[in-house]
Coordinates of C-alpha atoms in Angstrom, one line a residue:
M1 CA 46.3 4.2 126.0
T2 CA 49.2 4.4 123.2
L3 CA 49.7 1.6 121.2
P4 CA 53.2 0.0 120.4
F5 CA 54.4 1.1 117.2
A6 CA 54.5 -2.0 115.5
R7 CA 50.7 -2.8 116.4
R8 CA 50.1 1.0 115.0
C9 CA 51.8 0.1 112.1
V10 CA 49.8 -3.2 111.5
L11 CA 46.5 -1.4 112.2
A12 CA 47.5 1.3 109.6
A13 CA 48.3 -1.2 106.9
C14 CA 45.0 -2.8 107.6
C15 CA 43.2 0.4 107.3
L16 CA 44.8 1.1 104.1
V17 CA 43.8 -2.4 102.6
M18 CA 40.2 -1.9 103.7
A19 CA 40.1 1.2 102.5
G20 CA 41.0 -0.3 99.0
L21 CA 38.5 -2.9 99.4
A22 CA 35.6 -0.7 100.5
P23 CA 34.4 0.4 97.5
A24 CA 34.0 -3.0 95.9
L25 CA 32.1 -4.0 99.1
V26 CA 29.9 -1.2 99.1
A27 CA 29.1 -1.4 95.4
Q28 CA 27.9 -5.0 95.9
S29 CA 25.8 -4.0 99.3
K30 CA 24.0 -1.0 97.8
P31 CA 20.3 -1.5 96.0
R32 CA 20.5 -1.5 92.5
A33 CA 18.6 0.5 90.3
R34 CA 15.4 -1.7 89.8
A35 CA 15.2 -2.2 93.8
L36 CA 15.0 1.7 93.8
G37 CA 12.0 1.6 91.9
V38 CA 13.5 2.9 88.6
P39 CA 11.3 1.4 85.9
F40 CA 12.9 -0.7 83.2
D41 CA 11.4 -2.6 80.1
G42 CA 12.1 -6.3 79.6
T43 CA 12.7 -9.2 81.7
P44 CA 15.9 -9.3 83.4
G45 CA 17.9 -12.9 84.1
T46 CA 18.6 -14.2 87.4
L47 CA 21.3 -12.1 88.2
N48 CA 20.3 -9.1 86.0
A49 CA 24.1 -9.3 84.9
I50 CA 26.1 -10.3 81.9
T51 CA 27.2 -13.5 83.8
D52 CA 23.5 -14.6 83.1
V53 CA 24.9 -15.7 80.0
R54 CA 26.2 -19.2 80.7
G55 CA 30.1 -19.2 80.5
V56 CA 30.6 -15.7 81.0
E57 CA 33.0 -14.6 83.9
V58 CA 34.0 -11.4 85.3
G59 CA 37.0 -10.5 87.3
H60 CA 38.2 -6.9 88.8
R61 CA 41.3 -5.6 90.4
T62 CA 40.7 -2.3 92.0
L63 CA 43.6 0.0 92.9
I64 CA 43.2 2.7 95.6
E65 CA 46.6 4.2 97.0
G66 CA 47.0 7.3 98.9
T67 CA 45.5 10.4 97.3
Q68 CA 46.7 9.9 93.6
V69 CA 45.5 6.4 92.7
R70 CA 42.0 5.5 91.6
T71 CA 41.9 3.1 88.8
G72 CA 41.9 -0.7 88.1
V73 CA 41.4 -3.1 85.4
T74 CA 38.1 -5.6 84.7
A75 CA 38.3 -8.7 82.6
V76 CA 35.3 -10.5 80.8
F77 CA 35.7 -13.9 79.6
P78 CA 33.1 -15.4 77.1
R79 CA 33.7 -19.1 78.1
G80 CA 35.3 -18.9 81.2
K81 CA 39.3 -19.0 81.9
T82 CA 40.2 -21.0 78.8
W83 CA 41.2 -20.2 75.2
S84 CA 38.1 -20.5 73.2
P85 CA 37.3 -18.0 70.6
V86 CA 34.0 -16.8 69.9
F87 CA 32.1 -15.0 67.0
A88 CA 32.2 -11.4 67.7
G89 CA 31.0 -7.8 66.4
W90 CA 32.5 -4.3 66.8
F91 CA 31.2 -0.9 66.4
A92 CA 32.1 2.7 67.4
G93 CA 29.5 5.3 68.1
N94 CA 32.2 7.8 68.2
G95 CA 35.7 6.8 67.7
F96 CA 37.7 9.3 70.4
G97 CA 39.0 6.2 72.3
E98 CA 40.6 2.8 71.8
M99 CA 39.9 -0.9 71.7
T100 CA 43.1 -2.5 70.7
G101 CA 42.6 -5.6 69.0
A102 CA 39.3 -4.4 67.2
P103 CA 40.8 -4.8 63.7
W104 CA 40.8 -8.6 63.9
V105 CA 37.4 -8.7 65.4
V106 CA 36.2 -6.8 62.4
E107 CA 38.1 -8.5 59.9
G108 CA 38.0 -12.1 61.3
G109 CA 34.7 -12.1 63.3
V110 CA 36.4 -13.7 66.0
L111 CA 37.4 -12.6 69.7
G112 CA 40.0 -14.7 71.2
G113 CA 40.4 -14.5 75.0
P114 CA 38.8 -12.0 77.2
V115 CA 37.7 -8.4 76.8
M116 CA 39.7 -6.3 79.1
I117 CA 38.7 -2.6 80.3
T118 CA 40.8 -0.3 82.1
G119 CA 42.0 3.4 81.9
T120 CA 43.4 5.1 79.0
Y121 CA 47.1 4.9 79.7
S122 CA 47.1 1.4 81.2
V123 CA 46.0 0.0 77.6
G124 CA 49.4 -1.2 76.4
V125 CA 50.3 -3.0 79.8
V126 CA 47.1 -4.8 80.2
R127 CA 47.2 -6.0 76.4
D128 CA 50.8 -7.5 77.0
A129 CA 50.0 -8.9 80.3
V130 CA 46.9 -11.0 78.7
N131 CA 49.2 -12.7 76.5
S132 CA 51.6 -13.5 79.3
W133 CA 48.8 -14.8 81.3
F134 CA 47.8 -17.3 79.0
A135 CA 51.5 -18.5 78.5
E136 CA 52.2 -18.5 82.2
V137 CA 49.0 -19.3 84.1
L138 CA 47.2 -21.5 81.6
K139 CA 50.5 -22.7 80.2
R140 CA 49.1 -22.4 76.6
E141 CA 51.1 -21.4 73.6
I142 CA 48.9 -19.5 71.2
P143 CA 50.5 -18.8 68.1
W144 CA 49.0 -15.3 67.5
H145 CA 46.6 -13.5 69.8
Q146 CA 45.7 -9.6 69.5
P147 CA 44.1 -9.1 72.9
V148 CA 41.1 -6.8 73.0
V149 CA 41.5 -3.9 75.6
G150 CA 39.3 -1.1 75.8
E151 CA 39.7 1.9 77.6
T152 CA 38.0 5.4 79.3
S153 CA 40.0 8.1 80.9
D154 CA 40.0 8.2 84.7
A155 CA 42.4 11.3 84.5
F156 CA 39.7 13.3 86.7
L157 CA 40.3 11.2 89.8
N158 CA 43.5 9.3 88.9
D159 CA 47.2 9.9 88.3
G160 CA 46.9 8.4 84.9
I161 CA 50.2 9.5 83.7
G162 CA 51.7 7.2 86.6
Q163 CA 50.6 4.4 84.6
H164 CA 49.8 2.4 88.2
V165 CA 48.2 -0.6 86.6
T166 CA 50.8 -3.7 86.4
K167 CA 51.1 -6.9 84.9
A168 CA 50.6 -8.3 88.3
H169 CA 47.5 -6.5 88.7
T170 CA 46.1 -7.7 85.2
F171 CA 46.8 -11.2 86.3
E172 CA 44.8 -10.8 89.6
A173 CA 41.9 -9.2 87.9
L174 CA 41.9 -12.3 85.2
N175 CA 42.4 -14.8 87.9
A176 CA 39.5 -13.1 90.0
A177 CA 37.1 -13.9 87.0
R178 CA 33.9 -15.8 88.2
S179 CA 30.3 -16.3 87.2
G180 CA 27.8 -15.2 89.5
A181 CA 26.7 -11.6 90.7
V182 CA 29.0 -8.6 89.2
A183 CA 30.4 -6.0 91.5
E184 CA 29.5 -2.4 90.1
G185 CA 30.4 1.0 90.6
N186 CA 33.9 2.0 91.9
V187 CA 35.6 -1.3 90.9
G188 CA 38.0 -2.6 88.3
G189 CA 38.3 -0.4 85.4
G190 CA 35.7 1.8 86.7
T191 CA 37.2 2.9 89.9
G192 CA 38.1 6.5 88.6
M193 CA 35.4 7.1 86.2
V194 CA 32.6 9.6 86.1
A195 CA 29.3 9.7 84.2
H196 CA 26.7 12.4 83.7
G197 CA 28.6 14.6 86.1
F198 CA 28.3 11.8 88.9
K199 CA 30.5 9.2 90.1
G200 CA 30.4 6.4 87.6
G201 CA 32.2 3.1 86.6
I202 CA 31.1 -0.5 86.2
G203 CA 27.7 -1.8 85.7
T204 CA 25.7 -4.8 84.1
A205 CA 22.3 -5.8 83.4
S206 CA 20.6 -8.9 81.4
R207 CA 17.4 -9.9 79.4
I208 CA 15.8 -12.9 78.7
T209 CA 13.9 -12.8 75.2
S210 CA 12.8 -15.5 72.8
G211 CA 14.4 -18.1 74.7
Y212 CA 17.6 -16.4 74.9
T213 CA 20.0 -14.4 77.4
V214 CA 21.6 -11.1 76.4
G215 CA 24.2 -9.4 78.9
V216 CA 25.8 -6.2 79.0
L217 CA 28.7 -4.8 80.9
V218 CA 29.5 -1.2 81.0
Q219 CA 32.3 0.9 81.9
A220 CA 30.5 4.6 81.9
N221 CA 32.6 7.5 82.1
Y222 CA 30.7 9.8 79.6
G223 CA 28.0 12.5 79.4
T224 CA 27.0 15.8 81.3
R225 CA 24.8 16.3 84.4
E226 CA 22.2 18.6 82.3
S227 CA 21.8 15.6 80.0
L228 CA 20.9 12.9 82.3
T229 CA 17.8 11.4 81.7
I230 CA 16.4 8.5 83.5
A231 CA 12.8 6.7 82.7
G232 CA 12.4 9.7 80.6
V233 CA 12.6 12.0 83.5
P234 CA 15.2 14.7 83.3
V235 CA 17.0 13.7 86.6
G236 CA 20.1 15.7 85.8
R237 CA 18.5 18.8 85.6
E238 CA 15.9 18.2 88.9
I239 CA 18.7 17.3 91.2
V240 CA 19.6 20.0 93.5
G241 CA 23.0 20.3 95.8
A242 CA 25.4 17.2 95.4
S243 CA 28.2 19.8 94.9
R244 CA 31.5 19.2 95.5
T245 CA 33.0 18.7 98.8
S246 CA 36.6 19.6 98.0
G247 CA 38.7 20.3 95.1
N248 CA 37.0 20.5 91.7
Q249 CA 34.0 19.1 90.1
P250 CA 33.9 17.5 86.8
P251 CA 33.7 20.1 84.0
A252 CA 30.0 20.5 83.2
D253 CA 30.8 20.1 79.4
R254 CA 32.9 16.9 79.6
D255 CA 33.1 14.7 77.0
G256 CA 34.3 11.3 78.4
S257 CA 33.9 7.7 77.0
I258 CA 32.0 4.9 77.6
I259 CA 32.9 0.9 76.8
V260 CA 29.9 -1.6 76.4
V261 CA 30.4 -5.2 76.2
V262 CA 27.6 -7.5 75.0
A263 CA 27.1 -11.0 75.5
T264 CA 24.6 -13.5 74.1
D265 CA 24.1 -17.3 74.1
A266 CA 21.8 -16.7 70.7
P267 CA 23.7 -18.2 67.9
L268 CA 24.8 -15.3 65.8
L269 CA 27.1 -14.7 63.2
P270 CA 29.7 -11.7 63.2
H271 CA 28.0 -9.5 60.8
Q272 CA 24.7 -10.1 63.2
L273 CA 26.7 -9.4 66.4
E274 CA 27.9 -6.2 64.6
R275 CA 24.3 -5.5 64.1
V276 CA 23.6 -5.8 68.0
A277 CA 26.7 -3.7 68.8
R278 CA 25.3 -0.9 66.5
R279 CA 22.2 -0.9 68.6
V280 CA 24.3 -0.1 72.1
P281 CA 23.9 3.6 71.3
M282 CA 20.1 3.6 71.5
G283 CA 20.2 2.4 75.2
I284 CA 22.9 5.3 75.9
A285 CA 20.7 7.7 74.0
R286 CA 17.7 6.8 76.3
L287 CA 20.0 8.2 79.3
G288 CA 21.1 11.5 77.3
G289 CA 24.2 10.6 75.6
T290 CA 24.9 12.1 72.4
A291 CA 28.2 10.4 71.5
S292 CA 30.1 13.9 71.6
N293 CA 33.1 14.7 69.9
G294 CA 35.6 13.9 72.4
S295 CA 33.7 11.0 73.5
G296 CA 34.9 7.4 72.8
D297 CA 31.8 5.3 72.5
I298 CA 33.2 2.0 71.6
F299 CA 31.2 -1.5 71.7
I300 CA 31.9 -5.4 71.1
A301 CA 29.3 -8.0 71.1
F302 CA 30.1 -11.8 71.2
S303 CA 28.2 -15.1 71.1
T304 CA 28.7 -18.0 73.2
A305 CA 27.0 -20.2 71.0
N306 CA 28.8 -22.4 68.3
P307 CA 32.1 -23.9 69.7
G308 CA 33.3 -24.3 66.3
A309 CA 33.9 -20.6 65.7
A310 CA 37.7 -20.9 66.4
A311 CA 38.0 -23.5 63.5
E312 CA 40.7 -22.5 61.0
R313 CA 40.2 -25.6 58.3
D314 CA 37.8 -27.6 56.7
V315 CA 34.0 -26.8 56.7
T316 CA 32.5 -26.3 59.8
P317 CA 28.6 -26.8 60.8
L318 CA 26.9 -23.9 62.3
T319 CA 23.7 -22.7 63.8
W320 CA 22.5 -19.1 63.1
L321 CA 19.3 -17.3 64.0
P322 CA 18.0 -15.8 60.8
N323 CA 17.9 -12.1 60.4
G324 CA 14.2 -11.8 60.6
S325 CA 14.4 -12.9 64.5
L326 CA 16.9 -10.3 65.7
T327 CA 14.4 -7.7 66.6
P328 CA 13.9 -9.2 69.9
I329 CA 17.5 -9.6 70.6
F330 CA 18.1 -5.8 69.4
D331 CA 15.4 -4.6 71.8
A332 CA 17.1 -6.6 74.7
T333 CA 20.4 -4.9 73.9
V334 CA 19.0 -1.5 74.2
Q335 CA 17.2 -2.2 77.6
A336 CA 20.1 -4.0 79.1
T337 CA 22.3 -1.2 78.0
E338 CA 20.3 1.4 79.7
E339 CA 19.9 -0.3 82.9
A340 CA 23.5 -1.4 83.2
I341 CA 24.6 2.4 82.9
V342 CA 21.9 3.4 85.7
N343 CA 23.1 0.7 87.8
A344 CA 26.6 1.9 87.5
L345 CA 25.5 5.4 88.7
V346 CA 23.4 4.1 91.6
A347 CA 26.3 1.6 92.6
A348 CA 29.0 4.1 92.8
E349 CA 30.3 6.1 95.9
T350 CA 31.5 9.7 96.2
T351 CA 35.3 9.8 95.2
T352 CA 38.2 12.1 96.0
G353 CA 41.3 11.6 94.0
I354 CA 44.4 13.5 92.4
N355 CA 44.5 17.2 93.2
G356 CA 41.4 17.0 95.7
N357 CA 38.8 16.5 92.5
T358 CA 35.7 14.9 94.0
A359 CA 33.0 13.1 91.9
Q360 CA 29.7 12.8 93.8
A361 CA 27.5 9.9 94.0
L362 CA 24.1 10.0 92.2
P363 CA 21.8 11.0 95.4
T364 CA 19.4 8.1 95.0
D365 CA 16.9 9.7 97.6
Q366 CA 16.8 12.5 95.3
L367 CA 16.4 10.1 92.2
R368 CA 13.4 8.3 94.0
A369 CA 11.8 11.7 94.7
I370 CA 12.2 13.0 91.1
L371 CA 10.9 10.0 89.6
A372 CA 7.7 10.1 91.7
K373 CA 7.4 13.7 91.0
Y374 CA 6.6 12.6 87.3
N375 CA 4.7 9.5 88.2
R376 CA 7.7 7.2 87.1
L377 CA 8.7 5.6 90.6
G378 CA 7.9 1.8 90.4
P379 CA 7.4 -0.6 93.0

C-alpha cells in the first residue's frame, strides 16, 4: 500500500532524526571495555566516568546530516552550569593543534567556565558561543573570559570546511550537560573522529585513590592501527579484516590528535595540576601513541576543590595536597587515560562520511579473542 505523500515526508523526517540520534544511543548501550574483559589497573569510580568527580557535568551535541556532516561539540563543566572558576593546569605533549584560552590557564592557573571540545574548524564559533551562553542563558555578565576550546580534526569523515557547528548547537551541548553516565563513541565532538585506524571519539573513565577521585574524558583522533596496543597486546597487528566497506580507509601513517580533560576533587594547586596533565601522555603511550609530528596532543587538568580559586582580592585560605602525596594521583591519571581511550574505541560505531570515507569500528569479538590468545582476557 502506498502511503500519502505528507505521511511519507513525516516518516522520512523521523528517520533522519533517528539516524542522527542512533550513534549516541548505541554508544550508551554497548558493553564498555572493562565489561568485555579488557584488564585495567586501579579501582574505578561508581560510573567509571569523569562525572564521578562531584560537580562535573558533560553535554554533547551530535551532528549527522546527509553524507557530508559528521561532527559535533562536547561540553565539560567543572562545577555544573554556573560561573565558578577552578584551579587548572595545561600541558601539550605535541602542539600540532589548538586549545584556545590555554595561555591564561598557564599564566593565571585558573579555568573559568567549561572545557569545550569540537572539530578543528569549529573552534571559533564554539568559543564565541560560550561567552554568549553565559550572557543569554545564565544572564551572567562576566567582565573578562577566554573560553577554553580544544579541537581535533574530523576532516576524514566530515565536511570540516563547511563549519556546520553553530552557536545554537553549542548552546544545546551546554544546556544538555548533566552528571551521571556519559555517552561515548560517535557523540559530540567525537562524532567524526578516528583513532588507531578505527572509529574513535569520546571516551571516559575514573579512578578512586587515597580517598580522592580522578576522572578523565578524551576525544581520541590519533595513532595508527599498526601501533595499537591494549593490555600489552599488539591488538592492531593481530586484527584481521575490518577493511573498508566503501570509499577510503584512514591512511596508515595518519597523525591525528587527542584532547584529554582530567578532573579531580583532590585539593591541588595550579602547578600540581600541570604535573597531573604531564602524566596523560604515559596513558596514551600504553596504547601505542607516540605524539607524532602532526598530532595535537593537548591536555588540561582541573580541581573542583578550593572554592576560593576565583578570588581576585585579599588573602584567601586554601588547602592543598603536598607533593609527596601526588604519586597515587599520577598513577590514577595514567590508568584512567588508558581506559578512557579504549572505551572510546569500543563504544564507537562504523561510520561512513564525506567522499564515502569509512572508519570501521574496532571488532570487539576479535579483541576478546586476541586478549585470550595472549592470556590477557579478564573475567
